mmCIF file of C-alpha atoms in Angstrom:
data_model
loop_
_atom_site.group_PDB
_atom_site.id
_atom_site.type_symbol
_atom_site.label_atom_id
_atom_site.label_comp_id
_atom_site.label_asym_id
_atom_site.label_seq_id
_atom_site.Cartn_x
_atom_site.Cartn_y
_atom_site.Cartn_z
ATOM 1 C CA UNK A 1 -52.049 46.463 25.020
ATOM 2 C CA UNK A 2 -53.001 42.974 25.980
ATOM 3 C CA UNK A 3 -50.336 40.363 25.418
ATOM 4 C CA UNK A 4 -51.191 37.425 23.215
ATOM 5 C CA UNK A 5 -51.183 34.125 25.043
ATOM 6 C CA UNK A 6 -48.465 31.724 24.009
ATOM 7 C CA UNK A 7 -50.351 28.759 25.468
ATOM 8 C CA UNK A 8 -52.872 27.092 23.126
ATOM 9 C CA UNK A 9 -56.428 27.133 24.422
ATOM 10 C CA UNK A 10 -57.289 23.700 23.089
ATOM 11 C CA UNK A 11 -56.022 20.434 21.680
ATOM 12 C CA UNK A 12 -55.705 21.194 17.978
ATOM 13 C CA UNK A 13 -54.643 18.445 15.582
ATOM 14 C CA UNK A 14 -53.786 19.890 12.225
ATOM 15 C CA UNK A 15 -52.665 16.738 10.401
ATOM 16 C CA UNK A 16 -54.220 13.346 9.796
ATOM 17 C CA UNK A 17 -51.163 11.635 11.267
ATOM 18 C CA UNK A 18 -51.659 13.553 14.516
ATOM 19 C CA UNK A 19 -55.332 12.599 14.622
ATOM 20 C CA UNK A 20 -54.644 8.876 14.169
ATOM 21 C CA UNK A 21 -51.609 8.573 16.398
ATOM 22 C CA UNK A 22 -51.544 5.552 18.692
ATOM 23 C CA UNK A 23 -50.508 7.551 21.740
ATOM 24 C CA UNK A 24 -52.156 10.991 21.928
ATOM 25 C CA UNK A 25 -49.617 12.210 24.489
ATOM 26 C CA UNK A 26 -46.079 11.386 25.521
ATOM 27 C CA UNK A 27 -47.402 10.475 28.969
ATOM 28 C CA UNK A 28 -49.738 7.811 27.561
ATOM 29 C CA UNK A 29 -46.867 6.325 25.579
ATOM 30 C CA UNK A 30 -44.639 6.254 28.645
ATOM 31 C CA UNK A 31 -47.380 4.615 30.712
ATOM 32 C CA UNK A 32 -47.750 1.906 28.052
ATOM 33 C CA UNK A 33 -44.012 1.224 28.089
ATOM 34 C CA UNK A 34 -43.943 1.110 31.887
ATOM 35 C CA UNK A 35 -46.941 -1.239 31.864
ATOM 36 C CA UNK A 36 -45.162 -3.679 29.561
ATOM 37 C CA UNK A 37 -42.011 -3.516 31.674
ATOM 38 C CA UNK A 38 -44.021 -4.211 34.816
ATOM 39 C CA UNK A 39 -45.708 -7.132 33.078
ATOM 40 C CA UNK A 40 -42.255 -8.570 32.387
ATOM 41 C CA UNK A 41 -41.744 -8.775 36.155
ATOM 42 C CA UNK A 42 -44.886 -10.879 36.674
ATOM 43 C CA UNK A 43 -43.079 -14.274 36.632
ATOM 44 C CA UNK A 44 -40.942 -13.080 39.537
ATOM 45 C CA UNK A 45 -43.894 -11.732 41.538
ATOM 46 C CA UNK A 46 -46.915 -13.940 40.814
ATOM 47 C CA UNK A 47 -47.455 -17.421 42.143
ATOM 48 C CA UNK A 48 -47.777 -20.283 39.675
ATOM 49 C CA UNK A 49 -51.562 -20.124 39.982
ATOM 50 C CA UNK A 50 -51.873 -16.430 39.139
ATOM 51 C CA UNK A 51 -49.229 -16.779 36.458
ATOM 52 C CA UNK A 52 -51.420 -19.422 34.821
ATOM 53 C CA UNK A 53 -54.407 -17.061 35.046
ATOM 54 C CA UNK A 54 -52.339 -14.295 33.423
ATOM 55 C CA UNK A 55 -51.355 -16.603 30.553
ATOM 56 C CA UNK A 56 -55.000 -17.505 29.975
ATOM 57 C CA UNK A 57 -55.957 -13.817 29.921
ATOM 58 C CA UNK A 58 -53.276 -13.139 27.318
ATOM 59 C CA UNK A 59 -54.286 -16.054 25.075
ATOM 60 C CA UNK A 60 -58.015 -15.358 25.214
ATOM 61 C CA UNK A 61 -57.374 -11.625 24.741
ATOM 62 C CA UNK A 62 -55.793 -12.338 21.351
ATOM 63 C CA UNK A 63 -58.830 -14.393 20.279
ATOM 64 C CA UNK A 64 -61.235 -11.728 21.578
ATOM 65 C CA UNK A 65 -59.251 -9.069 19.716
ATOM 66 C CA UNK A 66 -59.924 -10.840 16.428
ATOM 67 C CA UNK A 67 -63.611 -11.077 17.272
ATOM 68 C CA UNK A 68 -63.662 -7.356 18.074
ATOM 69 C CA UNK A 69 -62.342 -6.608 14.585
ATOM 70 C CA UNK A 70 -65.368 -8.447 13.228
ATOM 71 C CA UNK A 71 -67.997 -7.301 15.726
ATOM 72 C CA UNK A 72 -66.740 -3.959 17.008
ATOM 73 C CA UNK A 73 -65.004 -2.486 13.976
ATOM 74 C CA UNK A 74 -67.008 -4.025 11.108
ATOM 75 C CA UNK A 75 -70.420 -4.391 12.716
ATOM 76 C CA UNK A 76 -70.783 -8.096 11.921
ATOM 77 C CA UNK A 77 -71.739 -10.823 14.369
ATOM 78 C CA UNK A 78 -70.254 -14.248 15.054
ATOM 79 C CA UNK A 79 -71.189 -16.918 17.557
ATOM 80 C CA UNK A 80 -68.796 -19.495 16.121
ATOM 81 C CA UNK A 81 -65.494 -17.959 17.151
ATOM 82 C CA UNK A 82 -64.541 -20.836 19.448
ATOM 83 C CA UNK A 83 -64.451 -23.236 16.477
ATOM 84 C CA UNK A 84 -61.745 -21.161 14.781
ATOM 85 C CA UNK A 85 -59.845 -21.011 18.069
ATOM 86 C CA UNK A 86 -59.945 -24.804 18.209
ATOM 87 C CA UNK A 87 -58.972 -25.081 14.527
ATOM 88 C CA UNK A 88 -55.828 -23.064 15.200
ATOM 89 C CA UNK A 89 -54.980 -25.324 18.126
ATOM 90 C CA UNK A 90 -55.384 -28.546 16.142
ATOM 91 C CA UNK A 91 -53.571 -27.121 13.106
ATOM 92 C CA UNK A 92 -50.507 -25.998 15.038
ATOM 93 C CA UNK A 93 -50.334 -29.324 16.878
ATOM 94 C CA UNK A 94 -50.654 -31.233 13.593
ATOM 95 C CA UNK A 95 -47.960 -29.181 11.833
ATOM 96 C CA UNK A 96 -45.445 -29.445 14.661
ATOM 97 C CA UNK A 97 -46.083 -33.189 15.071
ATOM 98 C CA UNK A 98 -46.002 -34.218 11.420
ATOM 99 C CA UNK A 99 -43.625 -31.772 9.727
ATOM 100 C CA UNK A 100 -40.041 -30.729 10.467
ATOM 101 C CA UNK A 101 -41.269 -27.282 11.478
ATOM 102 C CA UNK A 102 -40.541 -25.901 14.955
ATOM 103 C CA UNK A 103 -43.405 -24.608 17.058
ATOM 104 C CA UNK A 104 -42.104 -21.056 16.623
ATOM 105 C CA UNK A 105 -43.136 -21.202 12.945
ATOM 106 C CA UNK A 106 -46.087 -23.572 13.393
ATOM 107 C CA UNK A 107 -48.062 -20.968 15.361
ATOM 108 C CA UNK A 108 -48.202 -18.292 12.614
ATOM 109 C CA UNK A 109 -48.803 -21.010 9.997
ATOM 110 C CA UNK A 110 -51.778 -22.191 12.033
ATOM 111 C CA UNK A 111 -53.057 -18.621 12.068
ATOM 112 C CA UNK A 112 -52.798 -18.420 8.262
ATOM 113 C CA UNK A 113 -54.592 -21.750 7.758
ATOM 114 C CA UNK A 114 -57.355 -20.659 10.123
ATOM 115 C CA UNK A 115 -57.633 -17.341 8.275
ATOM 116 C CA UNK A 116 -58.121 -19.174 4.965
ATOM 117 C CA UNK A 117 -60.916 -21.261 6.483
ATOM 118 C CA UNK A 118 -62.400 -18.079 7.944
ATOM 119 C CA UNK A 119 -62.398 -16.508 4.477
ATOM 120 C CA UNK A 120 -64.277 -19.526 3.102
ATOM 121 C CA UNK A 121 -66.999 -19.185 5.719
ATOM 122 C CA UNK A 122 -66.892 -15.411 5.338
ATOM 123 C CA UNK A 123 -67.903 -15.466 1.657
ATOM 124 C CA UNK A 124 -71.551 -16.467 2.214
ATOM 125 C CA UNK A 125 -71.685 -14.623 5.542
ATOM 126 C CA UNK A 126 -70.625 -11.407 3.811
ATOM 127 C CA UNK A 127 -73.990 -11.270 2.068
ATOM 128 C CA UNK A 128 -75.965 -11.825 5.244
ATOM 129 C CA UNK A 129 -76.683 -9.659 8.269
ATOM 130 C CA UNK A 130 -78.531 -9.694 11.528
ATOM 131 C CA UNK A 131 -80.160 -12.934 12.603
ATOM 132 C CA UNK A 132 -79.286 -14.667 9.328
ATOM 133 C CA UNK A 133 -75.592 -13.954 9.857
ATOM 134 C CA UNK A 134 -75.768 -15.247 13.425
ATOM 135 C CA UNK A 135 -77.313 -18.510 12.193
ATOM 136 C CA UNK A 136 -74.629 -18.807 9.485
ATOM 137 C CA UNK A 137 -71.802 -18.437 12.013
ATOM 138 C CA UNK A 138 -73.533 -20.918 14.300
ATOM 139 C CA UNK A 139 -73.611 -23.356 11.394
ATOM 140 C CA UNK A 140 -69.871 -22.817 10.896
ATOM 141 C CA UNK A 141 -69.335 -23.684 14.550
ATOM 142 C CA UNK A 142 -71.140 -27.018 14.237
ATOM 143 C CA UNK A 143 -69.571 -27.860 10.869
ATOM 144 C CA UNK A 144 -66.060 -27.472 12.250
ATOM 145 C CA UNK A 145 -66.856 -29.321 15.477
ATOM 146 C CA UNK A 146 -68.272 -32.211 13.478
ATOM 147 C CA UNK A 147 -65.125 -32.224 11.337
ATOM 148 C CA UNK A 148 -62.937 -32.375 14.443
ATOM 149 C CA UNK A 149 -64.893 -35.318 15.851
ATOM 150 C CA UNK A 150 -64.613 -37.323 12.599
ATOM 151 C CA UNK A 151 -61.119 -36.421 11.318
ATOM 152 C CA UNK A 152 -59.060 -38.663 13.572
ATOM 153 C CA UNK A 153 -55.977 -38.130 11.381
ATOM 154 C CA UNK A 154 -56.127 -34.426 12.201
ATOM 155 C CA UNK A 155 -57.649 -33.982 15.635
ATOM 156 C CA UNK A 156 -57.451 -37.474 17.124
ATOM 157 C CA UNK A 157 -61.237 -37.814 17.145
ATOM 158 C CA UNK A 158 -62.413 -38.660 20.643
ATOM 159 C CA UNK A 159 -58.825 -38.894 21.883
ATOM 160 C CA UNK A 160 -57.142 -35.558 22.753
ATOM 161 C CA UNK A 161 -54.352 -34.621 20.366
ATOM 162 C CA UNK A 162 -50.897 -33.995 21.770
ATOM 163 C CA UNK A 163 -48.939 -30.803 21.134
ATOM 164 C CA UNK A 164 -45.226 -30.155 21.331
ATOM 165 C CA UNK A 165 -43.870 -27.639 23.873
ATOM 166 C CA UNK A 166 -42.884 -24.248 22.511
ATOM 167 C CA UNK A 167 -39.426 -24.266 20.968
ATOM 168 C CA UNK A 168 -37.333 -21.856 18.951
ATOM 169 C CA UNK A 169 -34.115 -22.857 17.188
ATOM 170 C CA UNK A 170 -33.814 -25.999 19.298
ATOM 171 C CA UNK A 171 -34.385 -24.275 22.641
ATOM 172 C CA UNK A 172 -37.479 -25.575 24.450
ATOM 173 C CA UNK A 173 -39.391 -23.268 26.789
ATOM 174 C CA UNK A 174 -41.006 -25.214 29.615
ATOM 175 C CA UNK A 175 -43.125 -24.052 32.491
ATOM 176 C CA UNK A 176 -45.376 -21.058 33.027
ATOM 177 C CA UNK A 177 -42.568 -18.666 33.856
ATOM 178 C CA UNK A 178 -40.957 -19.057 30.446
ATOM 179 C CA UNK A 179 -44.162 -19.401 28.452
ATOM 180 C CA UNK A 180 -45.518 -16.192 29.969
ATOM 181 C CA UNK A 181 -43.030 -14.175 27.919
ATOM 182 C CA UNK A 182 -44.098 -15.975 24.727
ATOM 183 C CA UNK A 183 -47.736 -15.045 25.319
ATOM 184 C CA UNK A 184 -46.813 -11.492 26.332
ATOM 185 C CA UNK A 185 -44.854 -11.017 23.095
ATOM 186 C CA UNK A 186 -47.787 -12.257 21.001
ATOM 187 C CA UNK A 187 -50.217 -10.026 22.903
ATOM 188 C CA UNK A 188 -48.099 -6.903 22.338
ATOM 189 C CA UNK A 189 -47.546 -7.665 18.644
ATOM 190 C CA UNK A 190 -51.212 -8.563 18.034
ATOM 191 C CA UNK A 191 -52.540 -5.421 19.673
ATOM 192 C CA UNK A 192 -50.056 -3.237 17.804
ATOM 193 C CA UNK A 193 -51.064 -4.875 14.510
ATOM 194 C CA UNK A 194 -54.788 -4.274 15.061
ATOM 195 C CA UNK A 195 -54.212 -0.729 16.312
ATOM 196 C CA UNK A 196 -52.219 0.115 13.205
ATOM 197 C CA UNK A 197 -54.727 -1.711 10.978
ATOM 198 C CA UNK A 198 -57.441 0.661 12.107
ATOM 199 C CA UNK A 199 -55.249 3.582 10.996
ATOM 200 C CA UNK A 200 -54.967 2.285 7.423
ATOM 201 C CA UNK A 201 -57.349 2.660 4.509
ATOM 202 C CA UNK A 202 -58.640 -0.879 4.997
ATOM 203 C CA UNK A 203 -59.274 -0.260 8.673
ATOM 204 C CA UNK A 204 -61.205 2.933 7.936
ATOM 205 C CA UNK A 205 -63.236 0.993 5.361
ATOM 206 C CA UNK A 206 -64.225 -1.561 8.000
ATOM 207 C CA UNK A 207 -65.326 1.210 10.356
ATOM 208 C CA UNK A 208 -67.294 2.911 7.565
ATOM 209 C CA UNK A 209 -69.166 -0.329 6.897
ATOM 210 C CA UNK A 210 -70.000 -0.561 10.583
ATOM 211 C CA UNK A 211 -71.239 3.013 10.820
ATOM 212 C CA UNK A 212 -73.374 2.998 7.673
ATOM 213 C CA UNK A 213 -72.877 0.335 5.045
ATOM 214 C CA UNK A 214 -75.017 2.090 2.411
ATOM 215 C CA UNK A 215 -72.946 5.269 2.643
ATOM 216 C CA UNK A 216 -69.780 3.189 2.553
ATOM 217 C CA UNK A 217 -70.942 1.451 -0.624
ATOM 218 C CA UNK A 218 -71.758 4.777 -2.250
ATOM 219 C CA UNK A 219 -68.228 5.930 -1.431
ATOM 220 C CA UNK A 220 -66.886 2.985 -3.434
ATOM 221 C CA UNK A 221 -66.130 0.524 -0.626
ATOM 222 C CA UNK A 222 -66.587 -3.096 -1.680
ATOM 223 C CA UNK A 223 -68.838 -4.466 1.067
ATOM 224 C CA UNK A 224 -68.366 -8.133 0.172
ATOM 225 C CA UNK A 225 -64.579 -7.802 0.060
ATOM 226 C CA UNK A 226 -64.201 -6.093 3.409
ATOM 227 C CA UNK A 227 -66.823 -8.143 5.239
ATOM 228 C CA UNK A 228 -65.077 -11.307 4.044
ATOM 229 C CA UNK A 229 -61.712 -9.810 4.991
ATOM 230 C CA UNK A 230 -62.942 -9.095 8.512
ATOM 231 C CA UNK A 231 -63.875 -12.763 8.929
ATOM 232 C CA UNK A 232 -60.406 -13.748 7.768
ATOM 233 C CA UNK A 233 -58.732 -11.360 10.203
ATOM 234 C CA UNK A 234 -60.918 -12.552 13.097
ATOM 235 C CA UNK A 235 -60.121 -16.181 12.269
ATOM 236 C CA UNK A 236 -56.395 -15.398 12.001
ATOM 237 C CA UNK A 237 -56.146 -14.069 15.552
ATOM 238 C CA UNK A 238 -58.380 -16.884 16.821
ATOM 239 C CA UNK A 239 -56.000 -19.358 15.191
ATOM 240 C CA UNK A 240 -52.949 -17.705 16.744
ATOM 241 C CA UNK A 241 -54.587 -17.800 20.167
ATOM 242 C CA UNK A 242 -55.644 -21.417 19.716
ATOM 243 C CA UNK A 243 -52.109 -22.415 18.729
ATOM 244 C CA UNK A 244 -50.690 -20.697 21.809
ATOM 245 C CA UNK A 245 -53.262 -22.492 23.936
ATOM 246 C CA UNK A 246 -52.377 -25.870 22.422
ATOM 247 C CA UNK A 247 -48.653 -25.546 23.101
ATOM 248 C CA UNK A 248 -49.384 -24.302 26.587
ATOM 249 C CA UNK A 249 -51.688 -27.174 27.554
ATOM 250 C CA UNK A 250 -49.691 -29.714 25.458
ATOM 251 C CA UNK A 251 -52.973 -31.501 24.686
ATOM 252 C CA UNK A 252 -55.881 -30.352 22.530
ATOM 253 C CA UNK A 253 -59.473 -31.477 22.958
ATOM 254 C CA UNK A 254 -62.697 -30.029 21.635
ATOM 255 C CA UNK A 255 -64.300 -30.441 25.038
ATOM 256 C CA UNK A 256 -65.211 -27.047 26.453
ATOM 257 C CA UNK A 257 -65.116 -25.232 23.102
ATOM 258 C CA UNK A 258 -68.729 -25.409 22.101
ATOM 259 C CA UNK A 259 -71.226 -22.618 21.698
ATOM 260 C CA UNK A 260 -70.785 -21.563 25.331
ATOM 261 C CA UNK A 261 -67.138 -20.666 24.670
ATOM 262 C CA UNK A 262 -68.138 -18.575 21.658
ATOM 263 C CA UNK A 263 -70.606 -16.712 23.872
ATOM 264 C CA UNK A 264 -67.793 -16.068 26.364
ATOM 265 C CA UNK A 265 -65.651 -14.555 23.616
ATOM 266 C CA UNK A 266 -68.571 -12.340 22.642
ATOM 267 C CA UNK A 267 -69.006 -11.357 26.291
ATOM 268 C CA UNK A 268 -65.360 -10.281 26.462
ATOM 269 C CA UNK A 269 -65.933 -7.915 23.539
ATOM 270 C CA UNK A 270 -69.208 -6.488 24.849
ATOM 271 C CA UNK A 271 -68.026 -6.004 28.417
ATOM 272 C CA UNK A 272 -64.702 -4.508 27.360
ATOM 273 C CA UNK A 273 -66.221 -2.260 24.715
ATOM 274 C CA UNK A 274 -66.991 -2.971 21.066
ATOM 275 C CA UNK A 275 -64.596 -1.168 18.774
ATOM 276 C CA UNK A 276 -61.977 -0.646 21.485
ATOM 277 C CA UNK A 277 -58.601 -2.376 21.328
ATOM 278 C CA UNK A 278 -57.757 -1.611 24.936
ATOM 279 C CA UNK A 279 -61.271 -2.537 26.048
ATOM 280 C CA UNK A 280 -60.821 -6.028 24.620
ATOM 281 C CA UNK A 281 -58.012 -6.741 27.052
ATOM 282 C CA UNK A 282 -60.033 -5.290 29.925
ATOM 283 C CA UNK A 283 -63.106 -7.344 29.033
ATOM 284 C CA UNK A 284 -61.051 -10.536 28.741
ATOM 285 C CA UNK A 285 -59.493 -9.999 32.145
ATOM 286 C CA UNK A 286 -62.957 -9.344 33.603
ATOM 287 C CA UNK A 287 -64.468 -12.547 32.190
ATOM 288 C CA UNK A 288 -61.487 -14.740 33.092
ATOM 289 C CA UNK A 289 -61.314 -13.384 36.634
ATOM 290 C CA UNK A 290 -65.066 -13.683 37.191
ATOM 291 C CA UNK A 291 -64.930 -17.420 38.110
ATOM 292 C CA UNK A 292 -62.130 -16.636 40.561
ATOM 293 C CA UNK A 293 -64.326 -13.987 42.142
ATOM 294 C CA UNK A 294 -67.214 -16.451 42.338
ATOM 295 C CA UNK A 295 -64.936 -18.988 44.014
ATOM 296 C CA UNK A 296 -63.820 -16.352 46.514
ATOM 297 C CA UNK A 297 -67.457 -15.493 47.282
ATOM 298 C CA UNK A 298 -68.263 -19.168 47.808
ATOM 299 C CA UNK A 299 -65.433 -19.455 50.324
ATOM 300 C CA UNK A 300 -66.625 -16.347 52.144
ATOM 301 C CA UNK A 301 -70.167 -17.733 52.323
ATOM 302 C CA UNK A 302 -69.036 -21.112 53.603
ATOM 303 C CA UNK A 303 -71.050 -21.991 56.690
ATOM 304 C CA UNK A 304 -72.909 -18.677 56.663
ATOM 305 C CA UNK A 305 -76.668 -18.197 57.045
ATOM 306 C CA UNK A 306 -76.975 -17.545 53.294
ATOM 307 C CA UNK A 307 -75.193 -20.808 52.557
ATOM 308 C CA UNK A 308 -77.532 -22.744 54.829
ATOM 309 C CA UNK A 309 -80.659 -20.980 53.627
ATOM 310 C CA UNK A 310 -79.966 -21.463 49.925
ATOM 311 C CA UNK A 311 -78.318 -24.863 50.365
ATOM 312 C CA UNK A 312 -75.429 -23.869 48.149
ATOM 313 C CA UNK A 313 -73.157 -26.492 49.693
ATOM 314 C CA UNK A 314 -70.358 -23.907 49.827
ATOM 315 C CA UNK A 315 -70.051 -23.921 46.045
ATOM 316 C CA UNK A 316 -71.746 -21.305 43.899
ATOM 317 C CA UNK A 317 -69.345 -21.320 40.959
ATOM 318 C CA UNK A 318 -72.177 -22.767 38.887
ATOM 319 C CA UNK A 319 -73.617 -19.250 38.929
ATOM 320 C CA UNK A 320 -70.822 -18.064 36.602
ATOM 321 C CA UNK A 321 -72.919 -18.385 33.439
ATOM 322 C CA UNK A 322 -75.849 -16.633 35.107
ATOM 323 C CA UNK A 323 -73.554 -13.880 36.345
ATOM 324 C CA UNK A 324 -72.045 -13.359 32.882
ATOM 325 C CA UNK A 325 -75.507 -13.189 31.321
ATOM 326 C CA UNK A 326 -76.694 -10.640 33.860
ATOM 327 C CA UNK A 327 -73.498 -8.614 33.433
ATOM 328 C CA UNK A 328 -73.925 -8.521 29.633
ATOM 329 C CA UNK A 329 -77.500 -7.292 30.044
ATOM 330 C CA UNK A 330 -76.361 -4.683 32.573
ATOM 331 C CA UNK A 331 -73.606 -3.418 30.284
ATOM 332 C CA UNK A 332 -75.964 -3.245 27.311
ATOM 333 C CA UNK A 333 -78.439 -1.243 29.377
ATOM 334 C CA UNK A 334 -76.248 1.043 31.466
ATOM 335 C CA UNK A 335 -72.775 0.994 29.855
ATOM 336 C CA UNK A 336 -73.152 -0.001 26.188
ATOM 337 C CA UNK A 337 -69.637 1.236 25.379
ATOM 338 C CA UNK A 338 -68.107 -1.109 27.948
ATOM 339 C CA UNK A 339 -65.246 -0.751 30.395
ATOM 340 C CA UNK A 340 -63.161 1.201 27.896
ATOM 341 C CA UNK A 341 -65.693 4.047 27.909
ATOM 342 C CA UNK A 342 -65.725 4.126 31.704
ATOM 343 C CA UNK A 343 -61.920 4.234 31.736
ATOM 344 C CA UNK A 344 -61.914 7.173 29.309
ATOM 345 C CA UNK A 345 -64.356 9.013 31.556
ATOM 346 C CA UNK A 346 -62.121 8.423 34.578
ATOM 347 C CA UNK A 347 -59.085 9.755 32.699
ATOM 348 C CA UNK A 348 -61.024 12.798 31.515
ATOM 349 C CA UNK A 349 -62.193 13.485 35.064
ATOM 350 C CA UNK A 350 -58.672 13.595 36.480
ATOM 351 C CA UNK A 351 -57.309 15.432 33.467
ATOM 352 C CA UNK A 352 -59.805 18.268 33.961
ATOM 353 C CA UNK A 353 -59.888 18.166 37.778
ATOM 354 C CA UNK A 354 -61.033 20.285 39.613
ATOM 355 C CA UNK A 355 -63.058 21.637 36.672
ATOM 356 C CA UNK A 356 -64.249 18.210 35.520
ATOM 357 C CA UNK A 357 -67.788 19.402 34.916
#
């Protein structure tokens, strides 16, 4: 008589909780914990330059995460995300400068104010889609930028606004080595919040709207409510990221936060993988590190035959925008699911090795 196998022949999930768990295996959870612990050692390992790059990746990853909620999980589009990022920066600086509120509390307040503004712009945008929605978000970008340039009481107008250094209960954190832990804490909390949001009823409603909005409406999902909510959530995380950026730079200016910055945020989402929380962080790191790679290439080409032939003058960092555009096109054509999909394929290959086929 053949003995019954005690080893399951597949990965069977019999409950909804098991199907929506954050970490599918104990190993993945342990790797995440080890990754965070290793990140905590970065200030003791990285130079000041690479520590600054890491802080920028963390801040922009929070903003890109909010945009991914809107674009990747809800199926909307926005090319005005940089304006909400800048609104959060100005709001946090204004609160900490003009009210007896420490920066520790000014940052989440800035996120809430930005979310309210995002809800206002989300109301008309919730009834639009496609090209019309893109134009509406572009209009929001220019409306807010015009407000920043005119409201000298709020943004300083043409003069950059100053921001207080990060402080909590009277203790001021100065320098990249201390501020790195502030950004790391916000990154971990933000990504946990969005991951758990997608496991809730509201998160599933957003995904249903993305997959097929007519079917979602037939199921009783209020399209206007959830589309507006997604704009508010995206603006909230953009505001948090902008506030962190303001108290890191200690000055806030609208220079460099035009439409090109909104396109960069969109590139982070597309390259990392729309609808992927982990992919957002990967895409942000890719886009932030791309100029560093271009600078390294320019140094390698210095004095070479290519440099002389093309007359690059040993500086080809101006090709960053062209490179990002070409990379977006390449990802849309050959890897539409982004870096996150490629990472899942790599994990599946080694998990099934040597029978990966």
